[in-house]
Coordinates of C-alpha atoms (C1' of nucleotides) in Angstrom, one line a residue:
Chain Q
M21 CA 14.0 16.6 17.9
G22 CA 11.4 14.0 16.8
R23 CA 11.2 12.5 13.4
S24 CA 11.4 13.5 9.9
P25 CA 8.4 14.7 8.2
C26 CA 6.2 11.7 6.4
C27 CA 5.9 13.4 3.2
E28 CA 6.2 16.8 1.3
K29 CA 2.8 17.9 1.3
E30 CA 3.4 20.8 -0.9
H31 CA 4.3 18.5 -3.6
T32 CA 1.3 15.7 -3.2
N33 CA -1.6 15.3 -5.6
K34 CA -5.2 15.3 -4.3
G35 CA -8.5 14.4 -5.3
S36 CA -9.5 11.3 -7.3
W37 CA -6.9 8.5 -8.1
T38 CA -5.8 7.5 -11.8
K39 CA -5.8 4.3 -12.8
E40 CA -2.1 4.7 -13.1
E41 CA -1.8 5.8 -9.4
D42 CA -3.9 2.6 -8.4
E43 CA -1.7 0.6 -10.4
R44 CA 1.3 1.9 -8.9
L45 CA 0.1 1.2 -5.5
I46 CA -1.2 -2.1 -6.1
N47 CA 2.0 -3.2 -7.6
Y48 CA 3.9 -1.9 -4.7
I49 CA 2.1 -3.4 -2.0
K50 CA 1.8 -6.7 -4.1
A51 CA 5.8 -6.8 -4.2
H52 CA 6.4 -5.3 -0.9
G53 CA 3.4 -6.0 1.2
E54 CA 1.2 -3.5 3.5
G55 CA 2.9 -0.9 6.0
C56 CA 5.3 1.7 6.6
W57 CA 3.1 4.1 4.8
R58 CA 5.2 7.0 5.5
S59 CA 7.6 5.9 2.7
L60 CA 5.5 4.2 0.3
P61 CA 4.6 7.0 -1.7
K62 CA 8.0 7.9 -2.5
A63 CA 9.2 3.9 -2.9
A64 CA 6.3 3.4 -5.2
G65 CA 6.9 6.6 -7.2
L66 CA 3.5 8.2 -6.2
L67 CA 2.8 11.9 -5.6
R68 CA 0.4 11.3 -2.5
C69 CA 0.9 11.2 1.0
G70 CA 1.1 8.3 2.8
K71 CA -2.3 8.8 4.7
S72 CA -3.9 8.9 1.3
C73 CA -2.3 5.7 0.0
R74 CA -3.1 3.8 2.9
L75 CA -6.8 5.0 2.7
R76 CA -6.8 4.2 -1.1
W77 CA -5.6 0.9 -0.2
I78 CA -7.8 -0.2 2.4
N79 CA -11.2 1.2 1.2
Y80 CA -10.7 0.6 -2.7
L81 CA -8.0 -1.5 -3.9
R82 CA -7.6 -4.1 -1.3
P83 CA -8.3 -7.5 -3.0
D84 CA -10.3 -9.2 -0.2
L85 CA -13.0 -6.4 -0.6
K86 CA -16.4 -7.9 -1.3
R87 CA -18.0 -4.7 -3.2
G88 CA -22.0 -5.1 -4.2
N89 CA -24.7 -4.4 -2.3
F90 CA -24.9 -5.1 1.4
T91 CA -27.5 -8.2 2.0
E92 CA -30.3 -8.3 4.3
E93 CA -28.3 -10.1 6.6
E94 CA -25.3 -7.7 6.7
D95 CA -28.0 -4.8 6.8
E96 CA -29.4 -6.4 10.2
L97 CA -26.0 -7.4 11.4
I98 CA -24.6 -3.6 11.3
I99 CA -28.0 -2.3 13.0
K100 CA -27.3 -4.8 15.7
L101 CA -23.7 -3.9 16.1
H102 CA -24.6 -0.4 15.8
S103 CA -27.0 -0.8 18.9
L104 CA -24.2 -2.3 20.8
L105 CA -21.0 -0.3 19.8
G106 CA -22.6 3.0 18.4
N107 CA -20.5 4.7 15.6
K108 CA -17.4 2.4 16.0
W109 CA -17.2 1.8 12.3
S110 CA -14.1 0.1 12.4
L111 CA -15.1 -2.3 15.3
I112 CA -18.3 -2.9 13.2
A113 CA -16.5 -3.5 10.0
A114 CA -14.2 -6.0 11.8
R115 CA -17.4 -8.4 11.9
L116 CA -18.3 -8.1 8.2
P117 CA -15.5 -9.5 6.2
G118 CA -15.0 -7.7 2.9
R119 CA -16.4 -4.3 4.2
T120 CA -14.7 -1.5 5.3
D121 CA -15.5 0.9 8.1
N122 CA -15.7 3.8 5.4
E123 CA -18.2 1.8 3.3
I124 CA -20.1 0.6 6.0
K125 CA -20.5 4.4 7.7
N126 CA -21.4 5.6 4.1
Y127 CA -24.0 2.8 4.0
W128 CA -25.3 3.7 7.4
N129 CA -25.6 7.5 6.7
T130 CA -27.3 7.0 3.4
R131 CA -29.4 3.9 3.8
I132 CA -30.0 2.5 6.9
K133 CA -30.6 5.4 8.7
R134 CA -33.4 6.3 6.6
K135 CA -34.6 2.4 7.0
L136 CA -34.6 2.8 10.7
Y137 CA -36.5 5.9 10.5
S138 CA -39.2 4.3 8.2
R139 CA -39.6 1.7 10.9
G140 CA -40.2 4.4 13.2
I141 CA -36.7 3.7 15.1
D142 CA -34.5 6.6 15.7
P143 CA -31.1 5.3 14.3
Q144 CA -29.3 7.2 17.2
T145 CA -30.5 5.5 20.0
H146 CA -32.3 2.6 18.4
R147 CA -35.2 3.6 20.5
P148 CA -38.9 4.2 19.0
L149 CA -39.1 8.1 17.6
N150 CA -42.0 8.9 19.8
S151 CA -40.5 7.1 23.1
V152 CA -40.4 9.2 26.2
S153 CA -37.1 10.4 27.0
S154 CA -36.1 9.0 30.1
T155 CA -32.8 9.1 32.3
V156 CA -32.1 5.9 34.1
T157 CA -29.4 4.7 35.7
I158 CA -28.2 1.2 37.2
S159 CA -25.5 1.0 39.0
T160 CA -23.7 -2.1 40.5
N161 CA -21.4 -2.7 43.2
K162 CA -19.6 -5.9 44.2
T163 CA -16.9 -5.9 46.7
S164 CA -15.1 -8.7 48.8
N165 CA -14.6 -11.3 46.5
S166 CA -13.2 -14.2 48.9
N167 CA -11.1 -15.9 46.3
N168 CA -8.6 -13.3 45.7
N169 CA -9.6 -10.3 47.7
S170 CA -10.2 -8.1 44.4
S171 CA -13.0 -6.0 44.0
T172 CA -15.3 -5.4 40.9
S173 CA -17.5 -2.6 40.7
S174 CA -19.6 -1.6 37.6
S175 CA -22.2 1.0 36.5
C176 CA -24.6 1.4 33.8
S177 CA -26.6 4.3 32.7
F178 CA -28.3 6.0 30.0
N179 CA -26.0 8.6 28.8
N180 CA -27.3 12.2 27.2
N181 CA -27.9 10.5 24.0
N182 CA -30.0 7.8 25.5
R183 CA -27.3 5.0 24.8
F184 CA -26.9 2.3 27.6
Q185 CA -23.7 2.9 28.7
L186 CA -21.8 0.3 30.7
D187 CA -18.5 1.2 32.8
M188 CA -16.9 -1.5 34.6
K189 CA -13.8 -1.1 37.0
Y190 CA -12.2 -4.1 38.1
S191 CA -9.3 -5.4 39.4
A192 CA -9.9 -8.8 38.5
V193 CA -12.6 -10.2 36.2
P194 CA -15.7 -8.1 35.4
L195 CA -18.5 -10.0 37.0
M196 CA -22.3 -8.8 36.6
Q197 CA -25.3 -10.6 37.5
V198 CA -28.9 -8.9 37.5
P199 CA -31.3 -10.2 40.1
A200 CA -34.4 -10.8 38.9
N201 CA -36.2 -8.2 40.9
I202 CA -33.8 -5.3 39.9
K203 CA -35.6 -1.8 39.8
I204 CA -35.3 0.7 37.5
G205 CA -35.9 4.4 38.2
A206 CA -36.8 7.1 35.6
D207 CA -37.1 10.9 35.8
S208 CA -39.7 11.4 33.5
A209 CA -42.9 12.2 35.0
E210 CA -44.5 11.0 31.7
D211 CA -43.5 7.3 32.4
S212 CA -45.7 6.0 34.5
N213 CA -43.9 2.7 35.0
S214 CA -41.1 4.6 36.6
S215 CA -41.6 4.1 39.8
S216 CA -42.6 0.6 39.7
G217 CA -40.3 -2.3 39.7
V218 CA -39.8 -4.3 36.5
T219 CA -37.7 -7.4 35.8
T220 CA -34.5 -7.3 34.1
E221 CA -36.0 -9.0 30.9
E222 CA -38.6 -6.4 30.7
V223 CA -36.1 -3.6 30.8
F224 CA -34.2 -4.7 27.9
A225 CA -37.7 -5.7 25.9
Q226 CA -39.1 -2.1 26.7
L227 CA -36.1 -0.3 26.2
N228 CA -34.8 -1.8 23.0
L229 CA -31.6 -1.8 24.8
E230 CA -28.6 -0.3 23.1
L231 CA -25.3 -0.6 24.6
S232 CA -22.0 1.3 24.0
I233 CA -19.1 -0.2 25.8
G234 CA -17.1 1.8 28.2
L235 CA -13.5 0.1 28.9
P236 CA -12.3 0.1 32.5
C237 CA -12.2 3.4 33.7
Q238 CA -10.3 5.2 36.7
S239 CA -13.8 7.2 38.1
Q240 CA -15.9 5.0 40.0
V241 CA -19.3 5.9 40.3
S242 CA -20.6 5.7 43.6
S243 CA -23.6 6.3 45.5
T244 CA -22.1 8.5 48.1
N245 CA -20.9 10.9 45.4
L246 CA -24.6 11.3 44.2
N247 CA -26.7 14.2 45.1
E248 CA -30.3 13.3 46.3
S249 CA -32.0 13.6 42.6
Q250 CA -29.3 11.6 41.3
R251 CA -29.4 8.7 44.2
Q252 CA -33.3 8.6 43.4
Q253 CA -32.6 7.6 39.8
Q254 CA -29.9 5.1 41.1
V255 CA -30.5 1.5 41.4
S256 CA -28.0 -0.4 43.6
Y257 CA -27.9 -3.9 44.4
Q258 CA -25.3 -6.3 45.8
L259 CA -24.6 -9.1 43.1
S260 CA -26.2 -12.2 44.5
R261 CA -24.0 -15.0 43.0
P262 CA -20.2 -13.8 43.2
T263 CA -19.1 -17.4 42.3
T264 CA -21.1 -16.9 38.9
P265 CA -18.4 -17.4 35.9
A266 CA -17.2 -14.2 34.8
V267 CA -18.0 -13.1 31.3
C268 CA -16.7 -10.7 29.0
L269 CA -19.0 -8.5 26.8
C270 CA -16.3 -8.3 24.0
Y271 CA -15.9 -11.8 24.2
G272 CA -20.1 -12.1 23.7
L273 CA -19.6 -9.8 20.7
G274 CA -17.2 -12.2 19.0
F275 CA -14.3 -10.2 19.2
Q276 CA -10.9 -11.8 19.7
K277 CA -8.9 -11.3 23.0
S278 CA -7.1 -7.8 22.8
Q279 CA -9.0 -6.6 20.0
V280 CA -11.3 -5.0 22.2
C281 CA -9.8 -5.5 25.7
S282 CA -7.7 -7.5 27.5
C283 CA -9.5 -8.7 30.4
S284 CA -9.0 -12.4 31.3
A285 CA -12.7 -13.3 30.8
M286 CA -12.6 -13.7 27.2
A287 CA -12.6 -17.6 27.4
T288 CA -15.4 -18.2 29.7
T289 CA -18.7 -18.7 28.4
V290 CA -22.2 -16.8 28.7
P291 CA -24.3 -18.0 31.6
A292 CA -27.5 -18.4 30.3
D293 CA -29.2 -16.0 32.9
S294 CA -26.8 -13.5 32.8
L295 CA -27.2 -10.0 31.9
Y296 CA -25.2 -10.7 28.4
K297 CA -27.6 -13.2 27.6
Y298 CA -29.0 -10.4 25.2
Y299 CA -26.0 -9.6 23.5
S300 CA -24.5 -12.7 23.1
T301 CA -27.7 -14.0 21.6
S302 CA -28.3 -11.2 19.5
T303 CA -25.0 -11.0 17.6
N304 CA -23.9 -14.4 17.0
S305 CA -26.3 -14.6 14.2
Chain X
dA28 C1' -32.8 18.4 -24.1
dA29 C1' -32.1 21.3 -20.1
dT30 C1' -32.3 22.3 -15.7
dG31 C1' -32.2 21.7 -10.6
dG32 C1' -32.6 18.7 -6.9
dT33 C1' -31.1 14.9 -4.5
dC34 C1' -28.3 10.6 -3.3
dT35 C1' -24.1 8.1 -3.2
dC36 C1' -19.7 7.2 -1.7
dA37 C1' -14.5 8.3 -2.7
dA38 C1' -11.3 11.2 -0.5
dC39 C1' -9.9 14.7 2.9
dC40 C1' -9.8 16.7 7.5
dG41 C1' -8.8 17.0 12.0
dC42 C1' -8.1 14.8 16.3
dG43 C1' -6.1 11.2 20.0
dA44 C1' -3.0 7.5 21.3
dG45 C1' 1.0 6.1 21.2
dA46 C1' 5.9 5.6 19.2
dA47 C1' 10.3 7.5 17.8
dC48 C1' 13.6 10.8 18.6
Chain M
dC28 C1' 11.0 14.1 29.5
dG29 C1' 9.2 17.1 25.7
dT30 C1' 8.5 17.5 20.8
dT31 C1' 7.4 15.7 16.7
dC32 C1' 5.8 12.3 13.9
dT33 C1' 2.9 8.2 12.4
dC34 C1' -1.2 5.6 12.4
dG35 C1' -6.0 4.8 12.7
dC36 C1' -10.1 6.6 13.5
dG37 C1' -14.7 9.2 13.0
dG38 C1' -16.8 13.1 10.9
dT39 C1' -17.4 15.8 6.8
dT40 C1' -17.1 17.3 2.0
dG41 C1' -17.8 17.7 -2.9
dA42 C1' -17.7 15.8 -7.3
dG43 C1' -20.6 13.0 -10.4
dA44 C1' -24.5 10.0 -11.3
dC45 C1' -29.4 9.6 -10.8
dC46 C1' -34.0 11.5 -10.9
dA47 C1' -37.7 14.7 -11.5
dT48 C1' -40.0 18.4 -13.7

DNA sequence: AATGGTCTCAACCGCGAGAAC
DNA sequence: CGTTCTCGCGGTTGAGACCAT
């Protein structure tokens, strides 16, 4: 069963687009609008597959494309967004009007990477190149919400690439509040500060925090499932103020509701002393 | 001017998620 | 419910431009 094939691949052109092909595609989309890429090539008289047409339109022919060099502001915004989102080029492009994910991806790989290296920053981790590699795990658990009997638990960790990973599992609204005396554990013997308590602000400042978003997942990190070594790295704490307004990280980044997630905290404001202060203030430029 | 190395970026490839059948 | 397909994404490739010798 299933559908019929999108195109006859043996009869399609490949490689660079000709001016005539561009014109055909532009004229067709002007007349009929975007979408239905499957039937577009045939309807427009193009010997291309729909996928190729879509790419050509989105990355090159769309009239709202900005073109030209990236500005310094765009550079910094890309760097910030990459530090938060990782290689999610489509999400980054959504925050840069007139720029495509492909364009940003190319620009990142050819220019910004070099720029960051020249600053002594690892473009993948956004941390200093000579920094000590540490494994740090921060876990938070909150249960017993008296208002709706729901529970929320969140876990933050640095994954294998030293990226800050935030995973939240919640049945109501994600809620995180970091006490000022949060302690961080690290497994690197070279890190002399690993066993001493540091404040949240210090954590962010020292680690040049980068964040990748982990949408709510089914597997919950629990301290009871950790071995002794992992448990030593883990810092668990109870959320101190359960009534603090909930905040969605996606909202802090400026995404529209349902664009990235569908949590109900999109409309709330960011509390001045919340964990998300850093993200919201650093991305609202 | 010729040659070879490097850079840029448009286009391709393969995959996952979800829709259509 | 399984199969097949579309769509969109991120990674990779390669032709052409650019630069140094």
